[in-house]
Each structure stands twice: as structure tokens, then as C-alpha cells.
Short mmCIF file of C-alpha atoms in Angstrom, two decimals:
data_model
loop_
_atom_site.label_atom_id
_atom_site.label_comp_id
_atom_site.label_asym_id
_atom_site.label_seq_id
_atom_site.Cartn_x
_atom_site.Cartn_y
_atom_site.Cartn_z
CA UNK A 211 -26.97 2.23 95.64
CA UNK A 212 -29.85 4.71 94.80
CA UNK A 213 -29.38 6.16 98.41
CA UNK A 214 -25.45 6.89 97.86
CA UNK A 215 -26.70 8.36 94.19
CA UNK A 216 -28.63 11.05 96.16
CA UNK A 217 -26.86 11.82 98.88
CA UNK A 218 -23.94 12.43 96.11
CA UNK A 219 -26.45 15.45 94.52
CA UNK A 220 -27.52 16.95 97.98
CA UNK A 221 -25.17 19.69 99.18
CA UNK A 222 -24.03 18.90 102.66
CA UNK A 223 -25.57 20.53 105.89
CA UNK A 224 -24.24 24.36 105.96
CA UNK A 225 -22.98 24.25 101.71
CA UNK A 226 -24.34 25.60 98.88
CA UNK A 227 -22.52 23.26 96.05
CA UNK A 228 -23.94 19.00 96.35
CA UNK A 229 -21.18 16.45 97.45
CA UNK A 230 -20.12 15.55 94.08
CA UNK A 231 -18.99 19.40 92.86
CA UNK A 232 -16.87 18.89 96.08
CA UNK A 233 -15.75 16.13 94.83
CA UNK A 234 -14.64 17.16 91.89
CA UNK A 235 -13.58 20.37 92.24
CA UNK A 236 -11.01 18.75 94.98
CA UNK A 237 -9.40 16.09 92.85
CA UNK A 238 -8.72 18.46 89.88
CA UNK A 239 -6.68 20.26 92.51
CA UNK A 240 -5.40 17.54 93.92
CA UNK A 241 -4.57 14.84 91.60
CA UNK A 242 -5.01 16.97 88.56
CA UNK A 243 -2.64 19.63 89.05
CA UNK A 244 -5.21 21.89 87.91
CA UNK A 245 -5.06 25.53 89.30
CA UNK A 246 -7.69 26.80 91.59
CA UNK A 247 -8.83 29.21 89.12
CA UNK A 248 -8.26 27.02 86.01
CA UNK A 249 -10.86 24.48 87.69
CA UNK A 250 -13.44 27.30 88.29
CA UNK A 251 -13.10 27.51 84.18
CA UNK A 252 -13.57 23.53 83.85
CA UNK A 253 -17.29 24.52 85.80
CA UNK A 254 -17.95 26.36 83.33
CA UNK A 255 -16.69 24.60 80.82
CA UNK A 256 -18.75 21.39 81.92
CA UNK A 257 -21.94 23.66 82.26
CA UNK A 258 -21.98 24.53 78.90
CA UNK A 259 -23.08 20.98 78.38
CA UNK A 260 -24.34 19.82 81.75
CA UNK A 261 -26.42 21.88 84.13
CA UNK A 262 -24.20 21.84 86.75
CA UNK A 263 -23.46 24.88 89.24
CA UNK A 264 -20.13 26.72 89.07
CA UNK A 265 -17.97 27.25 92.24
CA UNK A 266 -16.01 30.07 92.59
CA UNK A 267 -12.38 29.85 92.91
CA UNK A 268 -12.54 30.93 96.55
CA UNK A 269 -14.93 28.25 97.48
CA UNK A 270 -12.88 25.54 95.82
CA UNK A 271 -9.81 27.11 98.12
CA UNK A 272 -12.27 27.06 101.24
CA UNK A 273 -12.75 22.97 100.72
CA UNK A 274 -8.83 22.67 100.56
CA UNK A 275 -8.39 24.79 103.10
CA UNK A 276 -10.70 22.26 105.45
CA UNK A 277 -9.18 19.17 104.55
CA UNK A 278 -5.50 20.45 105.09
CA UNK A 279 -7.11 21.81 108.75
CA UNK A 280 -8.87 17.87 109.20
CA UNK A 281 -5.35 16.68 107.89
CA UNK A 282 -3.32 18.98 110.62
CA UNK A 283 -5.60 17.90 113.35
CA UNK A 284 -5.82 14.14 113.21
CA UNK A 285 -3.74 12.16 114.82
CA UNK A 286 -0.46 10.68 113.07
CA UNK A 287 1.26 7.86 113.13
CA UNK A 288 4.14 7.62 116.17
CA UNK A 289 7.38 7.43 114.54
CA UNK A 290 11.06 8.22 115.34
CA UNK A 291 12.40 9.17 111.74
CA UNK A 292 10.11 11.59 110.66
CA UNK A 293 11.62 14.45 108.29
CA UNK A 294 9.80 17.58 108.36
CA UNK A 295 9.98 19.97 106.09
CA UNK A 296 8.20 23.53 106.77
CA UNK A 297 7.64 26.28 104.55
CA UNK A 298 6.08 29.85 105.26
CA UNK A 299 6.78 31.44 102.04
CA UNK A 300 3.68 30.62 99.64
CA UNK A 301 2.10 33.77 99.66
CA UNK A 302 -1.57 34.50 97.65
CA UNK A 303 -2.16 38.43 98.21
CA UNK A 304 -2.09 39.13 101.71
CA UNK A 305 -2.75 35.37 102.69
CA UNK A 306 0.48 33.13 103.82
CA UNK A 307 0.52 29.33 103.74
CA UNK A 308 2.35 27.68 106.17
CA UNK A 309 3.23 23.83 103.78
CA UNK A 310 4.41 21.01 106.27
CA UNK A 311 5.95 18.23 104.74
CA UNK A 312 6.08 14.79 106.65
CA UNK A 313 8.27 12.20 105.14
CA UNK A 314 9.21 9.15 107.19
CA UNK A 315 13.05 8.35 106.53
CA UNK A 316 12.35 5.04 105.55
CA UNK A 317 9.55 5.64 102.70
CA UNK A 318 12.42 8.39 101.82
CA UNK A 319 15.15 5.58 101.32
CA UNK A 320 13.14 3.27 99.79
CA UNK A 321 11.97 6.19 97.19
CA UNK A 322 15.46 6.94 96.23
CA UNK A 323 16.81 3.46 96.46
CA UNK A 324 13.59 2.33 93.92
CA UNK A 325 14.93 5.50 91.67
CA UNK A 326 18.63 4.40 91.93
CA UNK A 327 17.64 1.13 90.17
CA UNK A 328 15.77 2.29 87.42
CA UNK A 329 12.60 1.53 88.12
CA UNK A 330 10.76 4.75 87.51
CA UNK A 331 12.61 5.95 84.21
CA UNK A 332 9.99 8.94 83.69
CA UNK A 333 10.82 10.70 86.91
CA UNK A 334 13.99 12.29 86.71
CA UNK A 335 14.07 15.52 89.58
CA UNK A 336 11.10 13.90 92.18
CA UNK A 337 12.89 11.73 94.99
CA UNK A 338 9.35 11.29 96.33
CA UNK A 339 6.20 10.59 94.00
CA UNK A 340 3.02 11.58 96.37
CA UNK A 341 0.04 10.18 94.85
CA UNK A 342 -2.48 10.37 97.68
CA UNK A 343 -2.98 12.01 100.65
CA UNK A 344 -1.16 10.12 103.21
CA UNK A 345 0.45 11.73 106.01
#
């Protein structure tokens, strides 16, 4: 246990920022909703009371950046119904995204039959809830 503690506060080999800034700075993107600038401000925010380091909004983009590149490079699961979805027109300045959406048809089905029944009365426009990343 004290071995994972430190390894959490050590930066990995070739960052500035310890594995559990990462960490956090990720999943207020990711499950948070939080913008990328609007989590720079929770750093600072937190280091008001904690003496933490603050990440720049850039850096926090570089980490998402790598794990949609790990994401796009592993190797997915064969299937014969995939729906794909692309889109090249999130733009940030100069910089394009290029947003591919993988949905299996069957998770699809089952998503809409589960909100044809009633069983998720809070969401009303989503046919799909993604709460992880799972490709």
C-alpha cells in the first residue's frame, strides 16, 4: 500500500505534474464535464488550501490528447454491427478534432429499448448514456 501511495506523488518518467494531478485533472474532464480551462481554475482553487501544483490548460489537453491516441491504437473488439459515427468539425483555434464514435448495434438497441420502457426517466434526448471509456 505505502509503495502505490508514492508512486501516486512521483511524476512519471518524462512529466512534470505526479500521477495523481493526472489523475485528476483527467476525470474532471472526463466524468465531470468540467471544461479544460474550468479544471485549470479547480488547481487553483484546490491550491489555495492544499499545496498542490497547477497544470495548465494545455497540459491537461496534452494527457487527453494521449489517451484518445492509446484509445485509437489498441486493438478493438471484431464485430459485424459496428456504427461509426465521424466528425471533423470540432475546431479549437487553428486545431481540428477528428471525434469517432463506435457504437455496436446491439448495445444501441438495447439502449433505446431500456429507454422505451421507462427505465431511465431522467434522460430524455441521450439514446446512449457513456459512462466510461469503453470502445
Amino acid at each position: 500500500m505505502l509503495e502505490k501511495k508514492n508512486t501516486l506523488l512521483l511524476p512519471p518518467a518524462h512529466h512534470t505534474y505526479p500521477v495523481f494531478i493526472i489523475q485528476l485533472a483527467i476525470q474532471q474532464v472526463i466524468y465531470a464535464g468540467t471544461s479544460l480551462r474550468g479544471c485549470e481554475r479547480n488547481f487553483e482553487l484546490f491550491a489555495q488550501f492544499f499545496c498542490l501544483p497547477i497544470p495548465g490548460f494545455s497540459s491537461i489537453r496534452q494527457w487527453l490528447l494521449r489517451i484518445g491516441l492509446y484509445l485509437l491504437q489498441t486493438k478493438q473488439e471484431f464485430r459485424s454491427d459496428w456504427i461509426m459515427i465521424v466528425d471533423l468539425t470540432i475546431e479549437l483555434g487553428t486545431a481540428k478534432c477528428l471525434l469517432i464514435l463506435g457504437v455496436p448495434l446491439a448495445h444501441l438497441l438495447a439502449a433505446m429499448a431500456e429507454r422505451e420502457k421507462g427505465d431511465n426517466p431522467d434522460d430524455n434526448s441521450c439514446v446512449l448514456h457513456i459512462n466510461k471509456l469503453k470502445y
